[in-house]
């Protein structure tokens, strides 16, 4: 009973720490560097929010709905390492499901806290609002079990065990976790529990050595190895280790689409994004003809491999995952990526850099100033606009495919949902990014169709004084969907209402700098002005596409491939 805990001196008689459950929870989150918590109020989380209002060092950031707050928390975690979301029971938490599943798919550590009906009412199985009217209060936690890495019902008795456990699992697995706390327990004192902290995972040294020896044999014969960096190098904090390995080995480096932004694209060894047959053919040749591919944090998914047109020879591939390694198809479990990357440096392989100067599709600015906006001319201009330290948020759809091939300056945080690809993610995500990094320039690239799903968060940006530059590509509907459906033309369901995008800020009661642009010159001019205006206000630049079916090269190649597959299927 008399254990000293991290939360202060223990009251010997009762075994409590004098801290309320709510205070203890926020202390734990504050220790992780969380200074803002996203969410939407609802009567079952009032005690949590009242505790938070009085609490020093963490602010509550309101969203227009729970889904958007979840997306905002997702981006915040990408920038600050971890985030938190508070919703109410049932109606609120179910609204956030899509965002939490996305965080799971994308390896984002997020603590979802749900305020539930009073404990005494739950114990009596009373029929309460926001429930299924069956007296069952565990049903929504069960919904969350498959889409999070951990769920717990938190009480004053177990708080000192469950809350640190949930946070530890979120950080280790880079996944969302779920905590539900009854409204009437938040202000109750927590019981002191001196729980031993489980040891941090470590590599099996024998297996690590065996894996390193296998790689040494591969590299002994290798003349043209390549380093391939993907999304989990970013999620599991391996960027520095990967960069050191690239410098030590001096070999070409490519990233995959999900992993864009995981490696410094201004690095002399960087050759570009590997997108299977839909991306750059030079990068495809370099990667697929390599005699050793060191892949870090790779996710072999359809939208990351050019619909599986990417082809890696497993016999020469070193597949480094966060907690295991495969070398030439042989699996080495219980090997941590960070340790493996260090071992690879020790091998001492020396290459001769990136063969020739890598060419990037948007390095040359083309197109007359008065020419109408086309992907081939506006992407090079976007590339020229970006600066070191920017946060770039690209929406699922046309922009996701085009921005993948824009070469990023140093220290740019690139945010996109390569795997989950939930349409509408980017706008609330940009809002979360603005809250996480108020001193950095945030650029949002979204399509008209996507924006219509979550446009309310422009209102939140205005309310909290966020000043991103928002580019809305108005190409009259769901262009990406039109591309993906090769069976029919002009589908009614891919059309959308026409909005006055530049008037959104006014409708939301705020001020913004706005411009509607139709030509290359107008885009450049609007951006230059927006970059001045953003000191004082949010900016919205509506880009009217010359042709609704215009798209970046990657999408055109994808479409051709799908048309060929469809024809083969008909034969």
Coordinates of C-alpha atoms in Angstrom, one line a residue:
X1 CA 0.0 0.0 0.0
X2 CA 2.7 2.4 0.9
X3 CA 4.4 2.4 -2.6
X4 CA 5.5 5.8 -3.7
X5 CA 4.2 6.5 -7.2
X6 CA 5.1 8.9 -9.9
X7 CA 1.9 10.9 -9.1
X8 CA 2.8 12.1 -5.6
X9 CA 2.9 10.8 -2.1
X10 CA 0.5 8.0 -1.2
X11 CA -2.2 8.4 1.4
X12 CA -1.3 5.4 3.6
X13 CA -4.8 4.8 5.0
X14 CA -6.8 4.7 1.8
X15 CA -4.1 3.8 -0.7
X16 CA -5.1 6.8 -2.9
X17 CA -2.8 9.4 -4.3
X18 CA -5.0 12.4 -3.7
X19 CA -5.2 12.8 -7.5
X20 CA -8.5 12.4 -9.4
X21 CA -8.8 10.0 -12.2
X22 CA -9.2 12.9 -14.7
X23 CA -6.1 14.7 -13.3
X24 CA -4.0 11.5 -13.4
X25 CA -5.1 10.8 -17.0
X26 CA -4.1 14.3 -18.2
X27 CA -0.8 14.1 -16.2
X28 CA 0.0 10.9 -18.2
X29 CA -0.8 12.6 -21.5
X30 CA 1.1 15.7 -20.7
X31 CA 4.2 13.6 -19.9
X32 CA 4.0 12.4 -23.6
X33 CA 4.2 16.0 -24.8
X34 CA 0.5 16.3 -25.6
X35 CA -0.4 20.0 -25.3
X36 CA -3.8 19.8 -27.1
X37 CA -6.6 17.3 -27.1
X38 CA -9.1 17.2 -29.9
X39 CA -12.8 16.3 -29.6
X40 CA -16.4 17.2 -29.4
X41 CA -18.4 17.7 -26.1
X42 CA -21.3 15.5 -25.2
X43 CA -23.0 15.1 -21.8
X44 CA -21.1 11.9 -20.8
X45 CA -17.7 13.7 -21.2
X46 CA -18.6 16.9 -19.4
X47 CA -16.7 15.9 -16.2
X48 CA -13.6 15.0 -18.4
X49 CA -13.8 18.4 -20.1
X50 CA -14.5 20.3 -16.9
X51 CA -11.3 18.7 -15.4
X52 CA -9.4 19.6 -18.6
X53 CA -10.6 23.3 -18.5
X54 CA -9.1 23.7 -15.0
X55 CA -6.0 21.7 -15.9
X56 CA -2.7 23.5 -16.7
X57 CA -0.8 22.7 -19.9
X58 CA -3.3 21.0 -22.1
X59 CA -6.0 22.8 -24.1
X60 CA -9.2 21.3 -25.5
X61 CA -9.6 21.8 -29.2
X62 CA -13.1 21.6 -30.4
X63 CA -14.0 20.1 -33.8
X64 CA -17.2 20.4 -35.8
X65 CA -17.8 16.7 -35.6
X66 CA -16.0 13.6 -34.1
X67 CA -14.9 12.2 -37.5
X68 CA -13.0 15.4 -38.3
X69 CA -11.6 15.7 -34.8
X70 CA -10.2 12.2 -35.2
X71 CA -8.6 13.1 -38.5
X72 CA -7.1 16.2 -36.9
X73 CA -5.7 14.1 -34.0
X74 CA -4.2 11.8 -36.6
X75 CA -2.2 14.6 -38.2
X76 CA -1.2 16.0 -34.8
X77 CA 0.3 12.6 -33.9
X78 CA 2.2 12.4 -37.2
X79 CA 3.9 15.7 -36.2
X80 CA 4.2 15.4 -32.4
X81 CA 4.5 11.6 -32.0
X82 CA 1.2 10.9 -30.2
X83 CA -2.2 12.5 -29.8
X84 CA -5.5 12.3 -27.9
X85 CA -9.2 12.5 -28.8
X86 CA -12.2 12.9 -26.4
X87 CA -15.6 11.9 -27.5
X88 CA -18.9 11.0 -25.8
X89 CA -20.4 7.5 -25.6
X90 CA -22.1 5.8 -28.6
X91 CA -23.1 8.7 -30.9
X92 CA -19.7 10.4 -30.6
X93 CA -17.3 7.5 -30.6
X94 CA -19.1 5.8 -33.5
X95 CA -18.8 9.0 -35.5
X96 CA -15.0 8.8 -35.0
X97 CA -14.7 5.1 -36.0
X98 CA -13.5 5.8 -39.5
X99 CA -10.7 8.1 -38.3
X100 CA -9.5 5.6 -35.7
X101 CA -9.5 2.7 -38.2
X102 CA -7.5 5.0 -40.4
X103 CA -5.0 5.6 -37.7
X104 CA -4.7 1.9 -37.2
X105 CA -4.2 1.2 -40.9
X106 CA -1.6 4.0 -41.1
X107 CA 0.3 3.2 -37.8
X108 CA -0.6 6.3 -35.9
X109 CA -0.5 6.4 -32.1
X110 CA -3.7 8.0 -30.8
X111 CA -5.4 7.8 -27.4
X112 CA -9.1 7.8 -27.8
X113 CA -10.9 8.6 -24.6
X114 CA -14.7 8.1 -24.3
X115 CA -16.9 9.5 -21.5
X116 CA -19.5 6.9 -20.7
X117 CA -22.8 7.0 -18.7
X118 CA -22.5 7.1 -14.9
X119 CA -21.1 3.9 -13.4
X120 CA -24.0 3.4 -11.1
X121 CA -26.5 3.6 -14.0
X122 CA -24.4 1.1 -16.0
X123 CA -24.3 -1.3 -13.0
X124 CA -28.1 -1.2 -12.8
X125 CA -28.4 -1.7 -16.6
X126 CA -30.6 1.3 -16.9
X127 CA -31.8 2.3 -20.4
X128 CA -29.8 5.5 -21.1
X129 CA -29.7 7.8 -24.1
X130 CA -26.9 7.3 -26.6
X131 CA -27.2 3.5 -26.1
X132 CA -28.9 0.7 -28.0
X133 CA -31.7 0.7 -25.3
X134 CA -30.7 -2.8 -24.2
X135 CA -28.8 -2.1 -21.0
X136 CA -25.5 -3.2 -22.6
X137 CA -22.7 -0.6 -22.0
X138 CA -19.8 -2.7 -23.4
X139 CA -21.0 -3.0 -27.0
X140 CA -19.1 0.0 -28.4
X141 CA -15.9 -1.0 -26.7
X142 CA -16.3 -4.3 -28.5
X143 CA -16.7 -2.3 -31.8
X144 CA -13.4 -0.7 -31.1
X145 CA -11.5 -4.0 -30.2
X146 CA -10.7 -4.9 -33.8
X147 CA -9.7 -1.4 -34.9
X148 CA -7.4 -0.5 -32.0
X149 CA -4.4 -2.1 -30.4
X150 CA -5.9 -2.0 -26.9
X151 CA -9.2 -1.2 -25.1
X152 CA -9.8 -0.8 -21.4
X153 CA -12.7 0.3 -19.1
X154 CA -10.9 2.7 -16.7
X155 CA -11.8 2.9 -13.0
X156 CA -10.1 4.6 -10.0
X157 CA -8.9 1.1 -9.0
X158 CA -7.2 0.2 -12.3
X159 CA -6.3 3.7 -13.7
X160 CA -2.6 3.5 -12.7
X161 CA -2.3 0.2 -14.5
X162 CA -4.6 0.7 -17.6
X163 CA -3.7 4.2 -18.6
X164 CA 0.1 3.7 -18.7
X165 CA -0.4 0.3 -20.4
X166 CA -2.6 1.8 -23.1
X167 CA -0.1 4.7 -23.8
X168 CA 2.9 2.2 -23.9
X169 CA 1.1 0.0 -26.4
X170 CA 0.1 3.0 -28.6
X171 CA 3.8 4.0 -28.7
X172 CA 5.3 0.6 -29.2
X173 CA 2.8 -0.6 -31.8
X174 CA 2.2 2.9 -33.3
X175 CA -1.5 2.2 -33.2
X176 CA -4.6 3.8 -31.7
X177 CA -5.9 2.7 -28.2
X178 CA -9.3 3.1 -26.6
X179 CA -10.1 4.1 -23.0
X180 CA -13.7 4.4 -21.7
X181 CA -14.3 6.3 -18.4
X182 CA -17.7 6.6 -16.7
X183 CA -18.7 10.2 -16.2
X184 CA -19.1 9.9 -12.4
X185 CA -15.7 8.3 -11.8
X186 CA -13.6 11.1 -13.4
X187 CA -13.3 13.1 -10.2
X188 CA -12.8 10.1 -7.9
X189 CA -9.3 9.7 -6.4
X190 CA -7.1 7.1 -8.1
X191 CA -5.7 4.1 -6.2
X192 CA -1.9 4.0 -5.9
X193 CA -0.5 1.0 -7.8
X194 CA 3.2 0.6 -8.1
X195 CA 3.1 -1.6 -11.3
X196 CA 6.4 -2.8 -12.7
X197 CA 7.0 -1.5 -16.2
X198 CA 7.6 -4.3 -18.6
X199 CA 11.0 -4.3 -20.3
X200 CA 11.4 -2.6 -23.6
X201 CA 11.5 -5.0 -26.5
X202 CA 15.1 -5.9 -27.6
X203 CA 16.7 -7.8 -30.4
X204 CA 17.7 -11.5 -30.1
X205 CA 21.4 -10.9 -30.7
X206 CA 22.1 -14.4 -32.2
X207 CA 19.3 -13.9 -34.8
X208 CA 20.5 -10.3 -35.4
X209 CA 24.0 -11.6 -36.2
X210 CA 22.7 -14.4 -38.4
X211 CA 20.6 -11.8 -40.4
X212 CA 23.5 -9.5 -40.7
X213 CA 25.8 -12.3 -42.0
X214 CA 23.2 -13.2 -44.7
X215 CA 23.1 -9.5 -45.8
X216 CA 26.9 -9.4 -45.9
X217 CA 26.9 -12.4 -48.3
X218 CA 24.4 -10.6 -50.5
X219 CA 26.4 -7.3 -50.5
X220 CA 29.7 -9.2 -51.2
X221 CA 28.3 -10.0 -54.6
X222 CA 26.4 -6.8 -55.1
X223 CA 27.4 -4.2 -57.7
X224 CA 24.3 -2.0 -57.8
X225 CA 22.4 -2.2 -54.5
X226 CA 19.5 0.2 -53.7
X227 CA 18.0 1.4 -50.5
X228 CA 14.1 1.5 -50.6
X229 CA 12.4 3.5 -47.9
X230 CA 8.8 3.1 -47.0
X231 CA 6.1 4.4 -44.6
X232 CA 7.0 2.4 -41.5
X233 CA 10.5 3.9 -41.5
X234 CA 8.7 7.1 -40.8
X235 CA 6.2 5.8 -38.3
X236 CA 8.8 3.9 -36.2
X237 CA 11.2 6.8 -36.1
X238 CA 13.9 5.3 -38.3
X239 CA 14.6 8.2 -40.6
X240 CA 17.9 9.2 -39.0
X241 CA 19.2 5.7 -39.0
X242 CA 18.2 5.2 -42.7
X243 CA 19.9 8.5 -43.6
X244 CA 23.1 7.4 -41.8
X245 CA 23.0 4.1 -43.6
X246 CA 22.5 5.9 -47.0
X247 CA 25.5 8.1 -46.2
X248 CA 27.7 5.3 -45.0
X249 CA 26.9 3.0 -48.0
X250 CA 26.6 5.7 -50.6
X251 CA 24.0 3.9 -52.7
X252 CA 20.9 5.2 -54.6
X253 CA 17.8 5.7 -52.4
X254 CA 14.2 5.5 -53.6
X255 CA 11.0 5.9 -51.5
X256 CA 7.7 4.2 -52.1
X257 CA 4.4 6.2 -52.4
X258 CA 3.2 5.5 -48.9
X259 CA 6.7 6.4 -47.6
X260 CA 7.0 9.7 -49.4
X261 CA 8.7 12.2 -47.1
X262 CA 10.5 9.4 -45.1
X263 CA 13.8 10.3 -46.8
X264 CA 15.3 13.8 -47.6
X265 CA 14.4 14.3 -51.3
X266 CA 17.2 16.9 -51.7
X267 CA 19.8 14.3 -50.7
X268 CA 22.3 13.7 -53.6
X269 CA 21.6 9.9 -53.5
X270 CA 17.8 10.3 -53.8
X271 CA 16.5 9.0 -57.1
X272 CA 12.7 9.4 -56.7
X273 CA 9.5 7.5 -55.9
X274 CA 9.2 3.9 -56.9
X275 CA 5.6 3.4 -58.1
X276 CA 5.9 0.2 -60.1
X277 CA 5.0 0.5 -63.8
X278 CA 3.0 3.7 -63.2
X279 CA 5.8 5.8 -61.8
X280 CA 9.2 6.9 -63.2
X281 CA 10.7 4.2 -65.5
X282 CA 14.2 5.2 -64.5
X283 CA 13.4 4.6 -60.8
X284 CA 11.7 1.3 -61.8
X285 CA 14.8 0.1 -63.6
X286 CA 17.2 1.1 -60.8
X287 CA 15.1 -0.7 -58.2
X288 CA 14.0 -3.8 -60.1
X289 CA 17.5 -4.4 -61.7
X290 CA 19.3 -3.9 -58.4
X291 CA 21.3 -6.9 -57.2
X292 CA 20.4 -6.1 -53.6
X293 CA 17.4 -4.1 -52.4
X294 CA 17.5 -3.0 -48.7
X295 CA 13.8 -2.2 -48.0
X296 CA 13.0 -0.4 -44.8
X297 CA 9.4 -0.4 -43.4
X298 CA 7.8 -1.7 -46.6
X299 CA 4.1 -2.2 -46.9
X300 CA 3.3 -4.3 -50.0
X301 CA -0.2 -2.9 -50.7
X302 CA -2.0 -2.3 -54.0
X303 CA -1.9 1.5 -53.9
X304 CA 1.8 1.4 -52.9
X305 CA 3.0 -0.9 -55.6
X306 CA 1.3 0.5 -58.7
X307 CA -1.5 -2.2 -58.4
X308 CA 1.3 -4.8 -57.8
X309 CA 3.1 -3.9 -61.0
X310 CA 6.1 -3.4 -58.7
X311 CA 8.4 -6.4 -58.9
X312 CA 11.1 -7.1 -56.3
X313 CA 13.2 -10.3 -56.5
X314 CA 12.8 -11.8 -53.0
X315 CA 16.1 -13.6 -53.3
X316 CA 18.0 -10.3 -53.3
X317 CA 15.7 -8.3 -51.0
X318 CA 16.4 -7.5 -47.4
X319 CA 13.0 -6.7 -45.9
X320 CA 13.5 -4.8 -42.7
X321 CA 10.4 -4.5 -40.6
X322 CA 10.0 -2.8 -37.2
X323 CA 10.4 -6.2 -35.3
X324 CA 11.7 -8.7 -37.8
X325 CA 13.9 -9.0 -40.9
X326 CA 13.6 -11.2 -44.0
X327 CA 16.8 -11.8 -46.1
X328 CA 16.4 -13.5 -49.4
X329 CA 13.1 -14.9 -48.2
X330 CA 14.5 -16.4 -44.9
X331 CA 12.8 -14.9 -41.9
X332 CA 14.6 -13.6 -38.8
X333 CA 12.1 -12.9 -36.0
X334 CA 12.8 -10.7 -32.9
X335 CA 15.2 -8.4 -34.7
X336 CA 14.5 -4.7 -34.2
X337 CA 14.9 -2.5 -37.3
X338 CA 17.1 0.1 -35.5
X339 CA 19.6 -2.6 -34.5
X340 CA 19.6 -4.1 -38.0
X341 CA 20.3 -0.7 -39.6
X342 CA 23.3 -0.3 -37.3
X343 CA 24.6 -3.8 -38.2
X344 CA 24.3 -3.0 -41.9
X345 CA 26.5 0.1 -41.4
X346 CA 29.1 -2.0 -39.8
X347 CA 29.3 -4.3 -42.9
X348 CA 31.2 -1.4 -44.5
X349 CA 29.8 -1.6 -48.1
X350 CA 30.9 1.4 -50.2
X351 CA 28.9 2.3 -53.3
X352 CA 29.5 5.1 -55.8
X353 CA 26.4 7.2 -55.1
X354 CA 23.4 7.6 -57.4
X355 CA 24.4 6.7 -60.9
X356 CA 24.0 9.9 -62.9
X357 CA 21.8 12.8 -61.9
X358 CA 18.3 11.6 -61.0
X359 CA 15.7 13.3 -63.2
X360 CA 12.5 14.4 -61.5
X361 CA 9.3 14.8 -63.5
X362 CA 8.5 18.3 -62.3
X363 CA 12.0 19.9 -62.2
X364 CA 11.3 21.9 -65.4
X365 CA 8.6 24.5 -65.3
X366 CA 6.8 24.4 -68.6
X367 CA 3.6 26.1 -70.0
X368 CA 3.0 29.7 -70.9
X369 CA 1.7 32.0 -68.1
X370 CA -1.6 32.5 -70.0
X371 CA -2.1 28.8 -70.7
X372 CA -4.9 27.1 -68.8
X373 CA -4.1 24.9 -65.8
X374 CA -3.0 21.4 -66.6
X375 CA -1.3 18.8 -64.3
X376 CA 1.8 18.9 -66.4
X377 CA 2.2 22.6 -65.8
X378 CA 0.8 23.2 -62.3
X379 CA 2.8 20.5 -60.5
X380 CA 6.2 21.9 -61.5
X381 CA 4.9 25.3 -60.2
X382 CA 3.7 23.7 -56.9
X383 CA 7.2 22.1 -56.6
X384 CA 8.8 25.5 -56.9
X385 CA 6.5 27.0 -54.2
X386 CA 7.5 24.6 -51.5
X387 CA 10.0 25.6 -48.9
X388 CA 12.1 23.9 -46.2
X389 CA 10.1 23.1 -43.1
X390 CA 6.7 23.2 -44.8
X391 CA 3.9 20.9 -43.8
X392 CA 2.3 19.5 -47.0
X393 CA -1.1 17.8 -46.7
X394 CA -2.3 16.0 -49.8
X395 CA -5.8 14.6 -50.2
X396 CA -6.6 11.1 -51.4
X397 CA -7.4 11.2 -55.1
X398 CA -5.8 13.2 -57.9
X399 CA -3.5 15.2 -55.6
X400 CA -2.3 12.1 -53.8
X401 CA -1.1 10.7 -57.1
X402 CA 0.4 13.9 -58.5
X403 CA 2.0 15.2 -55.3
X404 CA 3.9 11.9 -54.9
X405 CA 6.1 13.0 -57.8
X406 CA 6.7 16.6 -56.6
X407 CA 10.2 16.8 -55.2
X408 CA 10.1 18.0 -51.6
X409 CA 12.7 20.3 -50.0
X410 CA 14.4 19.4 -46.8
X411 CA 12.5 18.9 -43.5
X412 CA 9.1 18.9 -45.1
X413 CA 6.5 16.9 -43.2
X414 CA 4.4 15.2 -45.9
X415 CA 1.0 14.0 -44.7
X416 CA -1.3 11.8 -46.7
X417 CA -3.3 8.6 -46.1
X418 CA -1.7 6.2 -48.6
X419 CA -3.2 3.1 -47.2
X420 CA -6.6 4.0 -45.7
X421 CA -7.3 6.7 -48.3
X422 CA -10.4 8.1 -46.7
X423 CA -11.8 10.8 -48.9
X424 CA -12.1 14.1 -46.9
X425 CA -9.2 13.2 -44.6
X426 CA -6.9 16.1 -45.7
X427 CA -8.9 19.2 -44.6
X428 CA -9.3 18.2 -40.9
X429 CA -5.8 16.8 -41.0
X430 CA -4.4 20.2 -42.1
X431 CA -6.3 21.7 -39.2
X432 CA -4.6 19.3 -36.8
X433 CA -1.3 20.1 -38.3
X434 CA -1.8 23.8 -37.8
X435 CA -2.6 23.2 -34.1
X436 CA 0.4 20.9 -33.7
X437 CA 2.9 23.3 -35.4
X438 CA 1.5 26.9 -35.3
X439 CA 4.9 28.3 -36.4
X440 CA 5.2 26.2 -39.6
X441 CA 3.6 27.0 -43.0
X442 CA 0.9 24.5 -43.8
X443 CA -0.2 23.9 -47.4
X444 CA -3.3 21.8 -48.0
X445 CA -3.9 20.3 -51.5
X446 CA -7.4 19.0 -51.8
X447 CA -9.9 18.2 -54.5
X448 CA -13.4 19.7 -54.8
X449 CA -15.1 16.3 -54.2
X450 CA -13.0 15.6 -51.1
X451 CA -13.4 19.0 -49.6
X452 CA -17.2 18.7 -49.7
X453 CA -17.0 15.8 -47.1
X454 CA -15.3 17.7 -44.4
X455 CA -15.4 21.4 -45.3
X456 CA -16.7 22.3 -41.8
X457 CA -13.2 22.2 -40.4
X458 CA -12.3 25.4 -42.3
X459 CA -14.6 26.9 -39.7
X460 CA -12.5 25.4 -36.9
X461 CA -9.3 26.8 -38.5
X462 CA -10.8 30.2 -38.6
X463 CA -12.0 29.9 -35.0
X464 CA -8.6 28.9 -33.7
X465 CA -6.7 31.4 -35.9
X466 CA -5.1 28.8 -38.1
X467 CA -3.7 30.2 -41.4
X468 CA -3.0 27.4 -43.9
X469 CA -2.9 28.0 -47.6
X470 CA -5.6 25.8 -49.1
X471 CA -5.5 24.8 -52.7
X472 CA -8.8 23.4 -54.0
X473 CA -8.5 21.7 -57.4
X474 CA -11.9 22.2 -59.0
X475 CA -12.1 19.6 -61.7
X476 CA -15.9 19.2 -61.5
X477 CA -16.4 16.0 -59.5
X478 CA -14.6 12.8 -58.4
X479 CA -12.0 12.7 -61.1
X480 CA -10.1 9.9 -59.3
X481 CA -13.3 7.8 -59.2
X482 CA -13.9 8.4 -62.9
X483 CA -10.4 7.2 -63.6
X484 CA -10.8 4.1 -61.4
X485 CA -14.1 3.0 -63.2
X486 CA -13.0 1.7 -66.6
X487 CA -16.3 0.0 -67.3
X488 CA -18.6 3.0 -67.8
X489 CA -18.4 6.6 -68.8
X490 CA -19.9 9.8 -67.3
X491 CA -21.3 8.2 -64.2
X492 CA -24.0 10.4 -62.5
X493 CA -22.7 9.3 -59.1
X494 CA -19.3 10.9 -59.7
X495 CA -20.8 14.3 -60.2
X496 CA -21.0 16.8 -57.3
X497 CA -22.8 20.1 -56.6
X498 CA -20.9 23.2 -57.6
X499 CA -19.9 25.2 -54.5
X500 CA -18.4 28.7 -54.3
X501 CA -15.3 27.5 -52.6
X502 CA -13.8 30.9 -52.1
X503 CA -16.9 32.0 -50.2
X504 CA -16.6 29.3 -47.5
X505 CA -14.6 31.5 -45.1
X506 CA -17.3 34.2 -45.3
X507 CA -20.1 31.6 -44.7
X508 CA -18.2 30.4 -41.7
X509 CA -18.0 33.9 -40.3
X510 CA -14.3 34.4 -40.9
X511 CA -11.9 36.3 -43.1
X512 CA -9.6 34.9 -45.8
X513 CA -7.5 35.8 -48.7
X514 CA -9.1 34.1 -51.7
X515 CA -8.4 33.7 -55.4
X516 CA -9.8 31.7 -58.3
X517 CA -7.2 30.9 -60.9
X518 CA -7.5 29.4 -64.4
X519 CA -4.0 29.9 -65.8
X520 CA -0.4 29.2 -64.9
X521 CA 0.3 32.9 -64.4
X522 CA -2.7 33.4 -62.2
X523 CA -1.7 30.5 -60.0
X524 CA 1.8 31.9 -59.5
X525 CA 0.4 35.4 -58.8
X526 CA -2.2 34.1 -56.3
X527 CA 0.4 32.0 -54.5
X528 CA 2.8 34.9 -54.2
X529 CA 0.1 37.1 -52.7
X530 CA -1.2 34.3 -50.4
X531 CA 2.3 33.8 -49.1
X532 CA 2.2 37.5 -48.0
X533 CA -1.3 37.4 -46.7
X534 CA -0.9 34.2 -44.7
X535 CA 0.7 36.2 -41.8
X536 CA -2.7 37.6 -41.1
X537 CA -5.3 35.2 -42.5
X538 CA -6.2 31.9 -43.9
X539 CA -5.9 31.6 -47.7
X540 CA -8.0 29.7 -50.3
X541 CA -6.9 29.3 -53.9
X542 CA -9.4 27.7 -56.1
X543 CA -7.7 26.1 -59.2
X544 CA -10.1 25.6 -62.1
X545 CA -8.9 22.7 -64.1
X546 CA -8.9 23.2 -67.9
X547 CA -10.2 19.7 -68.4
X548 CA -12.1 17.7 -65.8
X549 CA -10.3 14.5 -66.9
X550 CA -6.8 16.0 -66.9
X551 CA -4.6 14.1 -64.4
X552 CA -1.0 13.4 -63.5
X553 CA 1.0 10.9 -65.6
X554 CA 0.8 8.2 -62.8
X555 CA -3.0 8.2 -63.0
X556 CA -3.0 8.0 -66.8
X557 CA -0.7 5.0 -66.7
X558 CA -2.9 3.4 -64.0
X559 CA -6.0 3.9 -66.1
X560 CA -4.3 2.4 -69.2
X561 CA -3.2 -0.6 -67.2
X562 CA -6.7 -1.1 -65.8
X563 CA -8.3 -0.8 -69.2
X564 CA -5.9 -3.6 -70.5
X565 CA -6.8 -5.8 -67.5
X566 CA -10.5 -5.3 -68.1
X567 CA -10.0 -6.2 -71.8
X568 CA -8.1 -9.4 -70.8
X569 CA -11.0 -10.2 -68.4
X570 CA -13.5 -10.0 -71.2
X571 CA -11.6 -12.4 -73.5

